[in-house]
Structures are given as structure tokens and as C-alpha cells.
Short mmCIF file of C-alpha atoms in Angstrom, two decimals:
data_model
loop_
_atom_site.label_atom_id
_atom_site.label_comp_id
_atom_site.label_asym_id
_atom_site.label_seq_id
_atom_site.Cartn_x
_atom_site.Cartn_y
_atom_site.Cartn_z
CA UNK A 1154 106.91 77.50 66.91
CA UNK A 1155 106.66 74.88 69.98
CA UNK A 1156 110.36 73.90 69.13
CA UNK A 1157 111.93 71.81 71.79
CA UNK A 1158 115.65 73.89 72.53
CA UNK A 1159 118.93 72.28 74.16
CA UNK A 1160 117.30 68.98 75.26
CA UNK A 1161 118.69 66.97 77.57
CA UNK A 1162 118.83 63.70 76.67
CA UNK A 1163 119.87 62.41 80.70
CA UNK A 1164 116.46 63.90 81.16
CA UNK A 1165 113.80 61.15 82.04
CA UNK A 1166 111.18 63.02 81.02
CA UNK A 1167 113.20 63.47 77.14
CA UNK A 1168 112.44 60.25 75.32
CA UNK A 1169 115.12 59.26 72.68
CA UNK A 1170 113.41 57.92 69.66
CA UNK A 1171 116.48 56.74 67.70
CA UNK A 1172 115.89 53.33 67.72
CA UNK A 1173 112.04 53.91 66.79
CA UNK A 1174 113.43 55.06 63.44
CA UNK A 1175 111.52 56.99 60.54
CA UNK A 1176 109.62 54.04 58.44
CA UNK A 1177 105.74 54.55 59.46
CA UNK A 1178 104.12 52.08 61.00
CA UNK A 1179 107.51 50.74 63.39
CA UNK A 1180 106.11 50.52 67.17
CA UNK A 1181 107.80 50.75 69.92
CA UNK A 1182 106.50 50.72 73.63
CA UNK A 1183 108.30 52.24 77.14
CA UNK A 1184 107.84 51.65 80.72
CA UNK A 1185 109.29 54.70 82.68
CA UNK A 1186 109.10 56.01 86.38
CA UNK A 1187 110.16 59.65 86.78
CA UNK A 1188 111.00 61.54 89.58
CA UNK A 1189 107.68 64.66 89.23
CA UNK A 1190 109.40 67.76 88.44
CA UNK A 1191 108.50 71.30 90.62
CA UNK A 1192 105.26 72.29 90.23
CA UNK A 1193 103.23 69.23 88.63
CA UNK A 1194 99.82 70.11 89.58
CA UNK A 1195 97.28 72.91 90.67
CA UNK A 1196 99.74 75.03 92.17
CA UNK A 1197 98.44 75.56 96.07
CA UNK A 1198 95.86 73.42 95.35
CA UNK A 1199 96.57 70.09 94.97
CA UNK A 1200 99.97 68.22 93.07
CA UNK A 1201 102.48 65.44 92.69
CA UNK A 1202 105.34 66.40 95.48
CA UNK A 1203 108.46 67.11 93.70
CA UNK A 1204 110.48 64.09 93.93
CA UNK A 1205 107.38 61.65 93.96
CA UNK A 1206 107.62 58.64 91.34
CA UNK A 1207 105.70 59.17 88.59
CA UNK A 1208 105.08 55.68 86.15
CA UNK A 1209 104.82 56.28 82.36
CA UNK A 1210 103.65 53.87 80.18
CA UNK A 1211 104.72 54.93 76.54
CA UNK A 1212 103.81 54.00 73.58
CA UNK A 1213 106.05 55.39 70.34
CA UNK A 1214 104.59 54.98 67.05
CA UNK A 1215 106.63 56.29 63.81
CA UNK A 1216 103.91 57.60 61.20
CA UNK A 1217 104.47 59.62 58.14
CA UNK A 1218 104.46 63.28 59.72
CA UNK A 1219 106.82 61.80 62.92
CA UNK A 1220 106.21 60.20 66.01
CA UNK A 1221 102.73 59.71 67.49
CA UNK A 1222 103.43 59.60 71.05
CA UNK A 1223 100.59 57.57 73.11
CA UNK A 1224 101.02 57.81 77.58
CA UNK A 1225 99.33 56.89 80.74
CA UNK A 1226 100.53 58.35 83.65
CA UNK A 1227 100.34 57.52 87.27
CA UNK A 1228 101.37 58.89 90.38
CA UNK A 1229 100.12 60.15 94.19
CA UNK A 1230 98.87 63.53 93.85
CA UNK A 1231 98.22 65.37 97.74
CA UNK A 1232 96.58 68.32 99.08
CA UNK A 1233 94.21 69.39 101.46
CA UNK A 1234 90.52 69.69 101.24
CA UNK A 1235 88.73 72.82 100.24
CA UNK A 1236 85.91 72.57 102.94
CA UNK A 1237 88.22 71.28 106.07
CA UNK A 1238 91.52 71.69 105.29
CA UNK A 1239 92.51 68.53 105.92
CA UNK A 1240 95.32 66.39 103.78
CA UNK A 1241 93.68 64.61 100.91
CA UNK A 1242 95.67 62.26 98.68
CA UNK A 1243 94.69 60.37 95.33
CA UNK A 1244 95.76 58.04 93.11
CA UNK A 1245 96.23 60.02 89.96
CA UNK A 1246 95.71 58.39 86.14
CA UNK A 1247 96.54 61.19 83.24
CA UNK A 1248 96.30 60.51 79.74
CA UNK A 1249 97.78 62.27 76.76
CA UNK A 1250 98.48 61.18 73.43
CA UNK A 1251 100.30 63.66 70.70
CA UNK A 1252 102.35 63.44 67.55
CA UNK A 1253 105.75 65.12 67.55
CA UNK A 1254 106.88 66.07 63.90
CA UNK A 1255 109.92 66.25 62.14
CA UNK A 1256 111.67 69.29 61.94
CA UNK A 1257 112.06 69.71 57.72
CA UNK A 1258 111.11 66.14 56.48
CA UNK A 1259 108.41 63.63 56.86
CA UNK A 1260 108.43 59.88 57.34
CA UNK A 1261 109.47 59.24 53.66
CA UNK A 1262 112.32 61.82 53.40
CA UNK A 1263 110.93 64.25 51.72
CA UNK A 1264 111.76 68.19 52.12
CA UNK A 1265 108.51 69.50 53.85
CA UNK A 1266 107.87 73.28 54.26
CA UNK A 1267 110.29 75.24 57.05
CA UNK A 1268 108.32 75.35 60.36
CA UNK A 1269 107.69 78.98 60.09
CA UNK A 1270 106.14 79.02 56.81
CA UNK A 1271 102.31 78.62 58.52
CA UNK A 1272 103.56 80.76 62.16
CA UNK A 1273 99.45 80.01 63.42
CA UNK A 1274 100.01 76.01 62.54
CA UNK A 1275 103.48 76.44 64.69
CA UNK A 1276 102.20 77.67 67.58
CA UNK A 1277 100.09 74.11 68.54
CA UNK A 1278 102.53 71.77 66.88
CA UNK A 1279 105.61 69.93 68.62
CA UNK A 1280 108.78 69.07 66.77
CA UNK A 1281 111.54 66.35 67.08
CA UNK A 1282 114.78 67.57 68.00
CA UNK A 1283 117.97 65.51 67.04
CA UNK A 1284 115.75 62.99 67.83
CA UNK A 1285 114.74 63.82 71.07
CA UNK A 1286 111.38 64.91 72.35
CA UNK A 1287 110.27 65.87 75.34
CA UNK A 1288 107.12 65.50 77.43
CA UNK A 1289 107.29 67.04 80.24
CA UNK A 1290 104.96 69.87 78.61
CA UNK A 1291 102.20 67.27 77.70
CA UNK A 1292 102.73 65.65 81.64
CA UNK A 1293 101.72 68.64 82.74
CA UNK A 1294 98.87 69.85 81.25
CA UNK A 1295 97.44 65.94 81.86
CA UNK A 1296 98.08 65.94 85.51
CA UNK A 1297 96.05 69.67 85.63
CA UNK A 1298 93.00 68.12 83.44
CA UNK A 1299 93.13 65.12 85.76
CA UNK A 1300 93.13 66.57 89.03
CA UNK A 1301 90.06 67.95 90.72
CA UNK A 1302 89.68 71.85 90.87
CA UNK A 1303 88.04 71.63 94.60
CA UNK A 1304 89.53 68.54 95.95
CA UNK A 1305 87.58 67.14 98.88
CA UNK A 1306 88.30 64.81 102.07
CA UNK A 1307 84.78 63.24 101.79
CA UNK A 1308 82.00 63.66 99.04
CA UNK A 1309 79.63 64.90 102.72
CA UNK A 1310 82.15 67.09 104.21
CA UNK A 1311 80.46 69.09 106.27
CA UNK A 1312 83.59 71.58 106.58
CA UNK A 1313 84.13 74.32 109.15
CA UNK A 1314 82.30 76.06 111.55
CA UNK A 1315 81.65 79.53 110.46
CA UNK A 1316 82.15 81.10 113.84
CA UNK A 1317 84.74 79.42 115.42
CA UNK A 1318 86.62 77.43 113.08
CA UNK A 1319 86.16 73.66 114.36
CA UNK A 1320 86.01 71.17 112.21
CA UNK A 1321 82.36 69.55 111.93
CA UNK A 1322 83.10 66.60 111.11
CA UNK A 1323 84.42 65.67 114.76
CA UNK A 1324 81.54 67.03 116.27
CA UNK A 1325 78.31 66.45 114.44
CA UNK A 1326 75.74 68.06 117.25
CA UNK A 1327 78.52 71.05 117.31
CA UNK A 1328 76.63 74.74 117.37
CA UNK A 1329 76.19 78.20 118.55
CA UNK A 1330 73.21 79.74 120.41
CA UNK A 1331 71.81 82.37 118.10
CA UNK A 1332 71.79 86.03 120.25
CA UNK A 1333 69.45 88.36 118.85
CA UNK A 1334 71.82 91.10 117.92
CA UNK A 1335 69.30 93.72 119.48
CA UNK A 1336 69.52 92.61 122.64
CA UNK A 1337 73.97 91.36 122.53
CA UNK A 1338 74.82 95.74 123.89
CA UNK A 1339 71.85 95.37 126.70
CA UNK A 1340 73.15 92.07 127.85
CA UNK A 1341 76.91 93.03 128.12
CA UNK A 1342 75.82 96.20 129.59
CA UNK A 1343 74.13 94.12 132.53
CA UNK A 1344 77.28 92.08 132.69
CA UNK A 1345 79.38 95.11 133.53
CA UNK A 1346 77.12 96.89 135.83
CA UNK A 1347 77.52 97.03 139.78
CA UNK A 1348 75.06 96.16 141.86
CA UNK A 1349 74.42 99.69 143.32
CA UNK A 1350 73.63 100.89 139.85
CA UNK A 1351 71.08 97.91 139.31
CA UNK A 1352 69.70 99.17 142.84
CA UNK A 1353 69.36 102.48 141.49
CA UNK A 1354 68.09 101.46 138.32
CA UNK A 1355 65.30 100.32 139.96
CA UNK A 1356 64.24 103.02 142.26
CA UNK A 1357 65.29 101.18 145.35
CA UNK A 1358 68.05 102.30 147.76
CA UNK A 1359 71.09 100.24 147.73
CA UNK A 1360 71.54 97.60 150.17
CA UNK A 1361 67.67 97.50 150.63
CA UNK A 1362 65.53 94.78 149.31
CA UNK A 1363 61.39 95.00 149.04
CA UNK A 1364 60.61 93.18 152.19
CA UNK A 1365 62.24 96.09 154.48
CA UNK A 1366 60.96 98.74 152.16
CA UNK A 1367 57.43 97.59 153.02
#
């Protein structure tokens, strides 16, 4: 059961729906900014800092079940691209709408089955607790949907350089001259060699060039 324990109503991210009441149908909406909790994002990937403002727009809508919570949800997400490592930051827009129920009566009053009664109906369902709910669940798996999986500087960014590591993009021409691996061992094997043992190599005495020979 997706019970909400020990909330915190000094929490920003806990809305207090008190004044929304319980008669379906009573609206009430919420402008909020939020400090982003730890972790509000791809993890390594790309997030809202910790600490960044976060602006909710709420919407609170009392229906016979409980409270049909409607949000939009903005904030600076940052990271670094996948192809060039470089910082990328977005303007983020997450979206999440969901109704929280009440705990053991509905909008009318009425005594409603315990919570546990239907454990696989539980599971997905949110609940209102002393009439406090709290979003910061929903927040986060927004901001995840929201956010791109392989976030990129530039839609064309050309990346890294395989061999060396530079970074393309600063140097469009940049490249490597292709060495025929069959030939790389000869050619730093000529590097090393001295020039007697060329000399030799050749059949000539050392010191002696083809001129004097003949």
C-alpha cells in the first residue's frame, strides 16, 4: 500500500489540502517554487542540481474518491553531452496529474473498504494522510520521463576523436593518417636502427657510399 508515513507538513513538496475540503467538485489552484531535492533526475546523466528552484503550478481538485491532483513543473535540468562531454543545460517542463484517495472514506463520508482489502489495487494507489499528501514521488518520476536518455550539446555533434580524444567540433578538418598496420613494426624498426646496420643491410661497407665503391 503506497501509504504516505510521518509527513512533514514544513515540507514544500507536502501539499496541505485542508482548506480544499471533501465536497467533490471544490477547486483549488497553487503556485509553488521548491528547492529540487537530491537526486531529481537521471542519476549521472543529466538532473535538476539539488538546491535549484523548481516552479509548481498545482491544481487541487476534491472528487468523490479524494483529491485529483493536476501539476506542471519547471526547472533547469544540466549535464553533459553523451558524444563530447561538454555541459548541456535545458529548460525542463514535467507533467503529472494523479488522484490521492482517502484513507477509509470517500468524498461523501461513507466507510469504504480498508486499504489492504485489494493488496494488488494498493500497490499503484496513493492515499491522503491527515490531510497531507505528498508529491515528491510523482516529481520524480516526471522529471525522469521528461528528460532525454542521451542528452546532446548539438543535434550534429560530431563528438570525439576516436584516437586521441579532441573534440571535433573545434576542429572540423581534424584527422589521423591511416598506417597500414603491416608495415607500423618495419617502420619503427628503421627508426631505431644505426646507420652502420643500414650500411650492412645493404651489402655496402660502412662509411662507403656507391661512387667510391665503383
Amino acid at each position: 500500500m503506497a501509504t504516505n508515513a510521518r509527513l512533514d507538513h514544513r515540507n514544500p513538496l507536502v501539499i496541505d489540502t485542508h482548506e480544499l475540503g471533501q465536497r467533490p467538485g471544490a477547486l483549488q489552484r497553487l503556485t509553488r517554487e521548491v528547492d529540487a531535492p537530491r537526486d531529481l533526475g537521471l542519476q549521472g546523466v543529466i538532473g535538476v542540481p539539488e538546491g535549484a528552484p523548481v516552479e509548481l503550478d498545482l491544481r487541487l481538485e476534491s472528487v468523490m474518491e479524494g483529491v485529483l491532483v493536476t501539476c506542471t513543473a519547471r526547472a533547469r535540468a544540466e549535464g553533459e553531452c553523451v558524444r563530447c562531454l561538454e555541459p548541456v543545460g535545458l529548460e525542463l517542463e514535467a507533467d503529472f496529474q494523479e488522484i490521492f484517495s482517502y484513507p477509509d472514506a470517500d468524498g461523501r463520508g461513507r466507510v469504504i473498504a480498508e486499504p489492504g482489502d485489494d493488496a494488488e489495487d494498493d500497490e499503484d494507489r496513493l492515499f491522503i494522510e491527515d490531510g497531507l499528501i505528498d508529491l515528491e514521488p510523482l516529481l520524480r518520476d516526471a522529471v525522469v520521463l521528461a528528460l532525454p536518455m542521451q542528452p546532446v550539446c548539438r543535434e550534429d555533434c560530431p563528438g570525439l576523436c576516436s584516437e586521441c580524444g579532441a573534440r571535433l567540433a573545434d576542429d572540423p578538418d581534424h584527422h589521423h593518417d591511416a598506417v597500414d598496420i603491416r608495415w607500423a613494426a618495419l617502420q619503427g624498426l628503421a627508426g631505431t636502427m644505426s646507420d652502420g646496420e643500414k650500411d650492412e643491410m645493404s651489402g655496402a661497407e660502412p662509411g662507403v657510399d656507391e661512387k667510391q665503391e665503383k
